[in-house]
Structures are given as structure tokens and as C-alpha cells.
CSV table of C-alpha atoms and ligand atoms in Angstrom, one decimal:
chain,number,residue,atom,x,y,z
A,1,MET,CA,116.7,85.0,71.9
A,2,TRP,CA,119.1,84.9,75.0
A,3,ALA,CA,118.9,81.9,77.3
A,4,VAL,CA,120.8,79.7,79.7
A,5,ARG,CA,121.3,76.1,78.4
A,6,TRP,CA,122.6,73.0,80.4
A,7,HIS,CA,125.3,71.5,78.1
A,8,GLY,CA,126.7,68.8,80.6
A,9,ARG,CA,128.0,68.9,84.4
A,10,GLY,CA,129.4,71.9,85.1
A,11,ASP,CA,128.7,73.4,81.8
A,12,VAL,CA,125.7,76.0,81.5
A,13,ARG,CA,126.1,78.7,79.3
A,14,HIS,CA,124.2,81.9,78.9
A,15,GLU,CA,124.1,82.1,74.9
A,16,THR,CA,121.9,82.7,72.0
A,17,VAL,CA,119.4,80.1,71.0
A,18,PRO,CA,116.8,79.6,68.3
A,19,ASP,CA,113.6,81.7,69.3
A,20,ALA,CA,110.9,79.6,71.2
A,21,PRO,CA,108.6,78.1,68.4
A,22,ALA,CA,105.3,79.4,67.7
A,23,PRO,CA,102.8,77.7,69.8
A,24,GLY,CA,100.8,74.8,68.5
A,25,PRO,CA,97.0,74.4,68.9
A,26,ARG,CA,97.4,73.9,72.4
A,27,GLU,CA,100.5,75.5,73.6
A,28,VAL,CA,101.0,79.3,74.4
A,29,ARG,CA,104.2,81.3,74.0
A,30,ILE,CA,105.4,83.0,77.0
A,31,ALA,CA,107.5,86.3,77.3
A,32,VAL,CA,109.5,85.4,80.7
A,33,ALA,CA,109.5,88.1,83.5
A,34,TRP,CA,111.0,86.2,86.4
A,35,CYS,CA,112.8,82.7,86.6
A,36,GLY,CA,113.4,81.4,90.0
A,37,LEU,CA,116.5,79.3,90.4
A,38,CYS,CA,115.7,76.2,92.4
A,39,GLY,CA,117.7,73.3,94.2
A,40,SER,CA,117.6,71.2,91.5
A,41,ASP,CA,118.8,73.6,89.0
A,42,VAL,CA,121.9,73.8,90.9
A,43,LEU,CA,122.3,69.9,91.3
A,44,GLU,CA,121.8,69.1,87.8
A,45,TYR,CA,124.3,72.0,86.9
A,46,ARG,CA,126.8,70.9,89.5
A,47,GLU,CA,126.1,67.3,89.9
A,48,GLY,CA,123.7,66.2,86.9
A,49,PRO,CA,122.7,65.0,84.4
A,50,PHE,CA,119.7,63.5,87.1
A,51,GLN,CA,116.9,64.6,84.8
A,52,VAL,CA,118.1,66.4,81.7
A,53,PRO,CA,118.2,63.4,78.7
A,54,VAL,CA,121.9,63.3,77.4
A,55,GLY,CA,122.1,60.3,75.1
A,56,ALA,CA,118.3,59.0,74.3
A,57,GLU,CA,115.8,61.7,73.4
A,58,HIS,CA,113.0,62.1,76.2
A,59,PRO,CA,110.1,59.5,75.7
A,60,VAL,CA,107.2,62.3,76.2
A,61,THR,CA,109.4,65.6,75.1
A,62,GLY,CA,111.4,64.0,72.4
A,63,ARG,CA,114.4,66.4,73.6
A,64,ARG,CA,117.9,66.1,74.8
A,65,ALA,CA,120.7,68.3,76.2
A,66,PRO,CA,121.4,71.2,75.7
A,67,ILE,CA,118.2,72.3,77.2
A,68,VAL,CA,117.0,75.8,78.5
A,69,LEU,CA,117.1,75.4,82.5
A,70,GLY,CA,114.2,77.1,84.5
A,71,HIS,CA,111.1,76.2,85.7
A,72,GLU,CA,109.7,78.6,88.0
A,73,VAL,CA,108.4,81.0,85.5
A,74,SER,CA,106.1,84.0,85.6
A,75,GLY,CA,105.7,85.9,82.4
A,76,ARG,CA,103.2,87.6,79.9
A,77,VAL,CA,101.6,85.4,77.3
A,78,ARG,CA,102.4,86.3,74.2
A,79,ASP,CA,100.9,84.2,71.6
A,80,VAL,CA,98.1,81.6,72.0
A,81,GLY,CA,97.4,78.3,70.1
A,82,ALA,CA,94.3,77.8,67.6
A,83,GLU,CA,92.3,75.6,70.0
A,84,VAL,CA,93.2,77.0,73.3
A,85,ARG,CA,92.0,80.5,71.7
A,86,ALA,CA,88.9,78.7,70.4
A,87,GLU,CA,88.3,77.5,74.0
A,88,ALA,CA,88.4,81.3,75.4
A,89,ARG,CA,90.4,80.1,78.8
A,90,ASP,CA,91.7,82.5,80.9
A,91,ILE,CA,95.0,83.1,79.2
A,92,ALA,CA,94.8,85.7,76.8
A,93,GLU,CA,97.4,87.6,75.1
A,94,GLY,CA,99.0,89.8,77.7
A,95,ALA,CA,97.8,87.9,80.7
A,96,LEU,CA,100.5,87.3,83.8
A,97,VAL,CA,100.8,83.7,84.2
A,98,ALA,CA,102.9,81.1,86.0
A,99,LEU,CA,103.6,77.4,85.0
A,100,ASN,CA,103.1,73.8,86.2
A,101,ALA,CA,106.6,72.1,84.7
A,102,LEU,CA,105.5,69.1,84.7
A,103,ILE,CA,104.3,67.6,80.9
A,104,PRO,CA,102.7,64.1,81.3
A,105,CYS,CA,102.7,61.5,78.9
A,106,GLY,CA,98.8,61.5,79.1
A,107,THR,CA,98.3,58.3,78.2
A,108,CYS,CA,99.6,56.0,81.3
A,109,ARG,CA,97.3,54.5,84.1
A,110,GLU,CA,97.9,57.5,86.1
A,111,CYS,CA,97.4,60.1,83.6
A,112,ARG,CA,94.0,58.7,82.7
A,113,SER,CA,93.5,58.5,86.4
A,114,ASP,CA,93.3,62.2,87.1
A,115,ALA,CA,96.8,61.8,88.8
A,116,GLU,CA,99.1,63.4,86.0
A,117,HIS,CA,101.6,64.6,88.5
A,118,LEU,CA,102.3,60.8,89.4
A,119,CYS,CA,102.8,59.8,85.9
A,120,PRO,CA,106.1,57.7,85.6
A,121,ASP,CA,107.5,59.1,82.4
A,122,PHE,CA,106.5,62.9,82.9
A,123,GLY,CA,108.6,65.5,81.2
A,124,HIS,CA,109.9,68.4,82.9
A,125,ILE,CA,110.2,72.1,81.4
A,126,GLY,CA,113.5,73.5,82.2
A,127,MET,CA,115.0,69.9,82.6
A,128,SER,CA,113.7,67.6,79.9
A,129,ALA,CA,111.8,70.3,77.9
A,130,ASP,CA,113.1,74.0,77.3
A,131,GLY,CA,112.4,75.9,80.1
A,132,GLY,CA,112.1,79.6,81.7
A,133,LEU,CA,115.9,81.0,81.7
A,134,ALA,CA,115.3,82.6,78.7
A,135,GLN,CA,113.4,85.4,77.0
A,136,TYR,CA,110.5,83.1,75.7
A,137,VAL,CA,109.2,79.9,76.9
A,138,THR,CA,106.6,77.5,74.5
A,139,VAL,CA,104.4,75.5,77.0
A,140,PRO,CA,101.3,73.3,76.9
A,141,ALA,CA,98.5,75.3,77.8
A,142,ALA,CA,97.2,73.1,80.2
A,143,MET,CA,100.2,73.9,82.3
A,144,VAL,CA,99.5,77.7,82.6
A,145,VAL,CA,97.5,79.1,85.2
A,146,PRO,CA,96.6,83.0,84.9
A,147,ALA,CA,97.5,85.0,88.1
A,148,PRO,CA,94.9,86.7,90.2
A,149,PRO,CA,94.6,90.7,89.7
A,150,GLY,CA,97.1,92.7,91.9
A,151,LEU,CA,99.7,89.9,91.9
A,152,ASP,CA,103.0,91.6,90.3
A,153,ALA,CA,105.2,89.6,87.9
A,154,GLU,CA,108.0,89.2,90.6
A,155,THR,CA,106.1,87.8,93.4
A,156,ALA,CA,104.2,85.4,91.1
A,157,ALA,CA,107.7,83.8,90.3
A,158,LEU,CA,107.3,82.0,93.5
A,159,ALA,CA,104.4,80.5,92.4
A,160,GLU,CA,106.0,77.1,91.9
A,161,PRO,CA,107.5,76.6,95.4
A,162,PHE,CA,104.3,77.9,96.9
A,163,ALA,CA,102.4,75.4,94.9
A,164,VAL,CA,104.7,72.5,95.9
A,165,ALA,CA,103.8,73.9,99.6
A,166,TRP,CA,99.9,74.0,98.7
A,167,HIS,CA,100.1,70.4,97.5
A,168,LEU,CA,101.8,68.8,100.5
A,169,VAL,CA,99.6,70.5,102.9
A,170,ARG,CA,97.0,69.3,101.3
A,171,ARG,CA,98.2,65.8,101.4
A,172,VAL,CA,98.5,65.9,105.1
A,173,GLY,CA,94.7,67.0,105.0
A,174,SER,CA,95.0,71.1,105.4
A,175,PRO,CA,95.2,71.0,109.0
A,176,ARG,CA,93.6,74.0,110.9
A,177,GLY,CA,94.4,74.8,114.4
A,178,ARG,CA,96.7,72.1,115.0
A,179,ALA,CA,100.3,72.0,116.2
A,180,CYS,CA,102.6,72.1,113.1
A,181,LEU,CA,106.4,71.9,112.5
A,182,VAL,CA,108.2,72.5,109.4
A,183,VAL,CA,112.0,70.7,109.3
A,184,GLY,CA,114.0,72.5,106.2
A,185,SER,CA,113.8,76.3,106.1
A,186,GLY,CA,114.5,77.0,102.4
A,187,SER,CA,111.8,78.3,100.0
A,188,ILE,CA,109.2,74.8,100.2
A,189,GLY,CA,109.4,74.8,103.9
A,190,LEU,CA,109.2,78.3,104.3
A,191,ALA,CA,105.9,78.3,101.8
A,192,ALA,CA,104.4,75.5,103.9
A,193,ALA,CA,105.1,77.4,107.1
A,194,LEU,CA,103.2,80.5,105.9
A,195,ILE,CA,100.4,78.7,104.5
A,196,LEU,CA,100.0,76.5,107.7
A,197,ARG,CA,100.1,79.7,109.8
A,198,ALA,CA,97.4,81.4,107.5
A,199,GLY,CA,95.4,78.0,108.3
A,200,GLY,CA,95.4,78.9,112.0
A,201,ASN,CA,98.0,76.6,112.7
A,202,GLU,CA,100.8,77.2,115.4
A,203,VAL,CA,104.0,76.8,113.6
A,204,ALA,CA,107.4,76.0,114.3
A,205,VAL,CA,110.5,75.7,112.0
A,206,ALA,CA,113.6,73.8,112.4
A,207,ASP,CA,116.6,73.8,110.1
A,208,VAL,CA,120.4,72.4,110.9
A,209,SER,CA,121.8,75.7,109.8
A,210,LYS,CA,121.0,78.5,112.1
A,211,GLU,CA,122.0,81.2,108.8
A,212,ARG,CA,118.9,79.3,107.1
A,213,LEU,CA,116.4,80.3,110.2
A,214,ALA,CA,117.2,83.7,109.8
A,215,PRO,CA,114.1,84.2,107.1
A,216,ALA,CA,112.1,81.9,109.6
A,217,ARG,CA,112.2,84.6,112.3
A,218,THR,CA,112.0,87.6,110.4
A,219,LEU,CA,108.8,86.2,109.3
A,220,GLY,CA,108.0,85.5,112.9
A,221,LEU,CA,107.8,81.9,112.7
A,222,ALA,CA,109.0,80.2,116.0
A,223,ALA,CA,112.1,78.2,116.2
A,224,PHE,CA,111.2,74.5,117.0
A,225,ALA,CA,112.8,73.5,120.4
A,226,GLU,CA,113.4,69.7,120.9
A,227,GLY,CA,111.4,68.0,124.3
A,228,GLY,CA,108.3,69.6,124.2
A,229,PRO,CA,105.0,67.6,123.4
A,230,GLY,CA,104.8,66.1,120.1
A,231,VAL,CA,103.1,67.9,117.0
A,232,ASP,CA,100.2,67.0,115.2
A,233,VAL,CA,101.6,67.0,111.7
A,234,VAL,CA,105.4,67.7,110.4
A,235,LEU,CA,106.5,68.7,107.1
A,236,GLU,CA,109.9,67.3,106.2
A,237,CYS,CA,111.1,69.6,103.6
A,238,SER,CA,114.7,69.3,104.1
A,239,GLY,CA,115.5,66.3,102.0
A,240,ALA,CA,118.1,65.5,105.0
A,241,ALA,CA,118.3,62.1,107.0
A,242,ALA,CA,118.7,64.3,110.2
A,243,GLY,CA,115.6,66.5,109.0
A,244,PHE,CA,113.8,63.1,108.4
A,245,ALA,CA,114.8,61.2,111.9
A,246,LEU,CA,113.6,64.7,113.5
A,247,ALA,CA,110.3,64.7,111.5
A,248,CYS,CA,109.6,61.2,112.9
A,249,ARG,CA,110.7,62.0,116.2
A,250,ALA,CA,108.8,65.0,116.9
A,251,ALA,CA,105.3,63.9,115.6
A,252,ARG,CA,103.3,63.1,118.4
A,253,PRO,CA,101.4,59.5,118.7
A,254,GLY,CA,99.1,59.3,116.0
A,255,GLY,CA,100.5,62.3,114.1
A,256,THR,CA,101.1,62.7,110.6
A,257,VAL,CA,104.6,63.1,108.7
A,258,GLY,CA,104.2,64.6,105.2
A,259,LEU,CA,107.3,64.0,102.9
A,260,ALA,CA,108.5,66.6,100.3
A,261,GLY,CA,112.5,66.6,100.9
A,262,LEU,CA,114.2,64.3,98.4
A,263,PRO,CA,117.3,62.9,100.2
A,264,GLY,CA,120.1,62.1,97.8
A,265,ALA,CA,120.5,58.5,98.9
A,266,PRO,CA,118.3,56.3,100.9
A,267,VAL,CA,118.2,56.9,104.9
A,268,PRO,CA,117.8,54.8,107.6
A,269,PHE,CA,114.3,54.7,109.2
A,270,ASP,CA,113.3,53.3,112.7
A,271,VAL,CA,110.0,51.4,111.6
A,272,SER,CA,109.1,50.3,115.1
A,273,ALA,CA,108.9,53.7,116.5
A,274,ALA,CA,106.7,54.7,113.4
A,275,ALA,CA,104.7,51.6,113.9
A,276,HIS,CA,104.2,51.9,117.4
A,277,ARG,CA,103.5,55.5,117.6
A,278,GLU,CA,100.8,55.2,114.9
A,279,LEU,CA,102.5,57.8,112.7
A,280,THR,CA,101.1,58.3,109.3
A,281,LEU,CA,103.8,59.2,106.5
A,282,THR,CA,102.2,61.1,103.5
A,283,GLY,CA,104.5,61.3,100.3
A,284,SER,CA,104.1,64.4,98.3
A,285,MET,CA,105.3,64.9,94.7
A,286,SER,CA,105.2,68.3,93.1
A,287,HIS,CA,101.8,70.1,92.4
A,288,ARG,CA,98.9,70.4,89.9
A,289,ALA,CA,97.8,73.3,88.2
A,290,GLU,CA,94.2,73.8,88.8
A,291,ALA,CA,94.3,72.2,92.5
A,292,ASP,CA,97.5,73.9,93.9
A,293,LEU,CA,98.8,76.3,91.2
A,294,ARG,CA,95.9,78.2,90.9
A,295,PRO,CA,95.2,78.6,95.1
A,296,ALA,CA,99.1,79.2,95.3
A,297,LEU,CA,98.8,82.4,93.2
A,298,ASP,CA,95.7,83.4,95.1
A,299,PHE,CA,97.6,83.2,98.2
A,300,LEU,CA,100.8,84.9,97.1
A,301,ALA,CA,98.4,87.7,96.1
A,302,ALA,CA,96.7,87.6,99.6
A,303,HIS,CA,100.1,87.3,101.5
A,304,ALA,CA,102.6,89.5,99.1
A,305,PRO,CA,105.0,91.1,101.6
A,306,ALA,CA,105.5,87.7,103.7
A,307,ALA,CA,105.8,86.0,100.7
A,308,ARG,CA,108.4,88.1,99.2
A,309,ALA,CA,110.7,88.0,102.4
A,310,LEU,CA,111.3,84.7,100.5
A,311,ILE,CA,113.2,86.7,97.6
A,312,THR,CA,116.8,87.0,98.8
A,313,GLY,CA,118.4,87.8,95.3
A,314,ARG,CA,117.7,89.2,91.9
A,315,VAL,CA,120.1,88.8,88.6
A,316,ASP,CA,119.9,89.5,85.2
A,317,LEU,CA,119.9,86.3,82.6
A,318,ALA,CA,123.4,87.1,81.7
A,319,ALA,CA,124.5,86.7,85.2
A,320,ALA,CA,122.0,83.7,86.3
A,321,VAL,CA,125.3,81.2,86.4
A,322,THR,CA,128.1,83.4,87.8
A,323,GLY,CA,125.4,85.6,90.3
A,324,GLY,CA,122.7,82.7,90.7
A,325,LEU,CA,123.7,78.9,90.3
A,326,ASP,CA,127.3,79.3,91.4
A,327,VAL,CA,126.1,81.4,94.6
A,328,LEU,CA,123.9,78.6,95.4
A,329,ALA,CA,126.4,76.1,95.0
A,330,GLY,CA,129.0,78.0,96.9
A,331,PRO,CA,129.8,79.3,100.6
A,332,ALA,CA,127.1,81.8,100.3
A,333,ARG,CA,124.2,79.3,99.6
A,334,GLY,CA,123.1,79.7,103.6
A,335,ARG,CA,122.2,83.3,103.0
A,336,HIS,CA,119.8,82.7,100.0
A,337,THR,CA,116.1,81.4,100.1
A,338,LYS,CA,115.0,82.2,96.4
A,339,ILE,CA,117.3,83.9,93.5
A,340,LEU,CA,115.2,85.5,91.0
A,341,VAL,CA,116.5,85.8,87.3
A,342,ARG,CA,115.1,88.4,85.3
A,343,ALA,CA,114.4,87.2,81.8
A,344,GLY,CA,114.3,90.1,79.7
A,345,GLY,CA,111.6,89.1,77.7
A,346,ASP,CA,109.2,92.1,77.2
A,347,ALA,CA,107.0,90.8,79.9
A,348,ALA,CA,108.5,93.0,83.0
B,1,LIG,ZN1,111.7,74.5,91.8
B,2,LIG,ZN1,101.5,59.5,82.2
């Protein structure tokens, strides 16, 4: 089959690879329809390796480079493992599904206490296991969630950023009727803004780049103006030091700051300001299949036209590097929120 594989820094190739294996008893094989490109893919390509194992094999997946990239997957179930079939889960052949890309170890304290997304050793589909920039991908059935009726495969490929945003909104208490600010107008920030707005909150968006605020404007989201009264809830989705500083500055006394953006290096932080104003800082890590990915898919089905405004480019698998990763690493990146790759399985 055709796939896009990470071989080394600056070396990601569209090439033929062995077919995704037939599923084990607790796995499914998916014919990929669409796979979104993510900032983490660009980082791994241009500056990695960060998550792709190169020397030793990954402790959970047993894999190392070369690895098929891509974790924002939608596709149709092609084959179902025997135990999955016996359980009669809702992931039969032909079902449109999306993925939670984390593969937990299953044995550590977090995995045993229903917090698999905090597993210190987890593997990651598209980083330490073969991912969705391919015609087919074989994954644990536990990480697969079916799309609700009426949701199309292209919109379903937005499920991962919306599930990450859903988890973040849950982590700050699923606010209703509050004043909210989202810092960072990328796909997770915009997804979080749409989810907050649908929850009856007043939502503003901030971004250092005017160009990146354009999609927020298109969606009717207000641009944040500093100097007003503090907001109840701030979601930091930029990963920039200035974004984190703004998030803490903009929160009202007693307010909550949810942290999803990941700065590349430690950022300075005014602890006394946060202490005196009793800010609550809440971390948020990825998402969970049932608690986040399933409601995110329902949200996408109910709000597809707005959600689809995040899709700013579509390319074929053969052009995933030149028309996708290179674009997101280059001067035109500010014009893009989400580029989707048409994977060319038999799913579309
Ligand atoms: Zn992603
Ligand atoms: Zn674990």
C-alpha cells in the first residue's frame, strides 16, 4: 500500500510499504478516508525526532522508525478482530470511525485507575506506531469510536482536535453562561471556542497573528480586546510564552486557566499574580475515547458547517509532504487551520 513515512529529520517519504497487517483479536483494520495534518507532525518532520523512536523500540508498541505518520484519522472499518466481533461492539465492517491515537501500556497505575491518557509510557499512532497517512491502518479496537449517522468522512477527520478541545473544556468544568477567552486561533483553539459558544458562553479569541484570526472572524467569534474586565475561563491553546502570559493576565480574580498549548521550552510565570488572584491552573492532556471523542463526533455532526470552516486545504496522499507538511512549515502556514490528506483507501 501507499503511505507517508517518517525516516529522519527532514526525511518524510511517500512510498510503498507492506500492507497494514490483518487485525489481531482485539484490533480493527481501517481503510483510511482522510487524515488531518497536525502541528506535531510538522515538528516531528522538521525538528524531530521527539516522539518517533529511532534507536530502541518503543516499550509499548515495539516499533521504531521508519513509521507511518498521521493520527487525525477518519475511515471505514475494513476487518474486525475475532474478540471484537464476539463483543458485538458498534464497530462493524463498513462503519465510519475516528481514532483516539494514544495506545496506553495497560499495566501502570494510571492505566489501572481509569486514566490511560496519563500513562507515562503510552504509544502514539502516527508517531510510535504506524498511523493514518496510508491507505490502511491497523489499531486497537478500544481506540476506535464510530461516527454518528449523518456525519461525513471529511468532517469526521476533525474529530481528534475537537476531542482534544472537548477534553480541555471538560477539564475547566464545562462552563455555561460564562465569559471565556481562547488564546491561540489554531484548530484546537477554534474547536474549543465553538464548543464553548454552543454551551451558551460568551467567547472571544486572541492570537498573535492577525492572519490566524481570520477564521475566528469567519465563524463570528469576537477578537479579544485587552483592558476589559477579567474573564471567567481562559483556554491557552497557543503554546506560546506570550499566550500563557496573556491567559493569566486576562483571567479575573478567582478565574480558571486551562492549559492545552505546549511551549517548546519552559516559560517564565508570575506566580504571585496567580496566587494573589487565586487563579486555578488546569492541565489538559489529549483526550479519551468514550468521554471525549464520542461527544466530539456528535458535536461535529450537529455543527458540521461551522466545524468545516477549519478545513483550509485538501491534498492527495502523494502530495502530503510537498502540499501539506512543507506548506505548514513555510511562510503560508498562517493561512491554514487544518489541511486534510485524502488517504486513498477504499473508504471515501
Ligand atoms: Zn493532532
Ligand atoms: Zn500505562
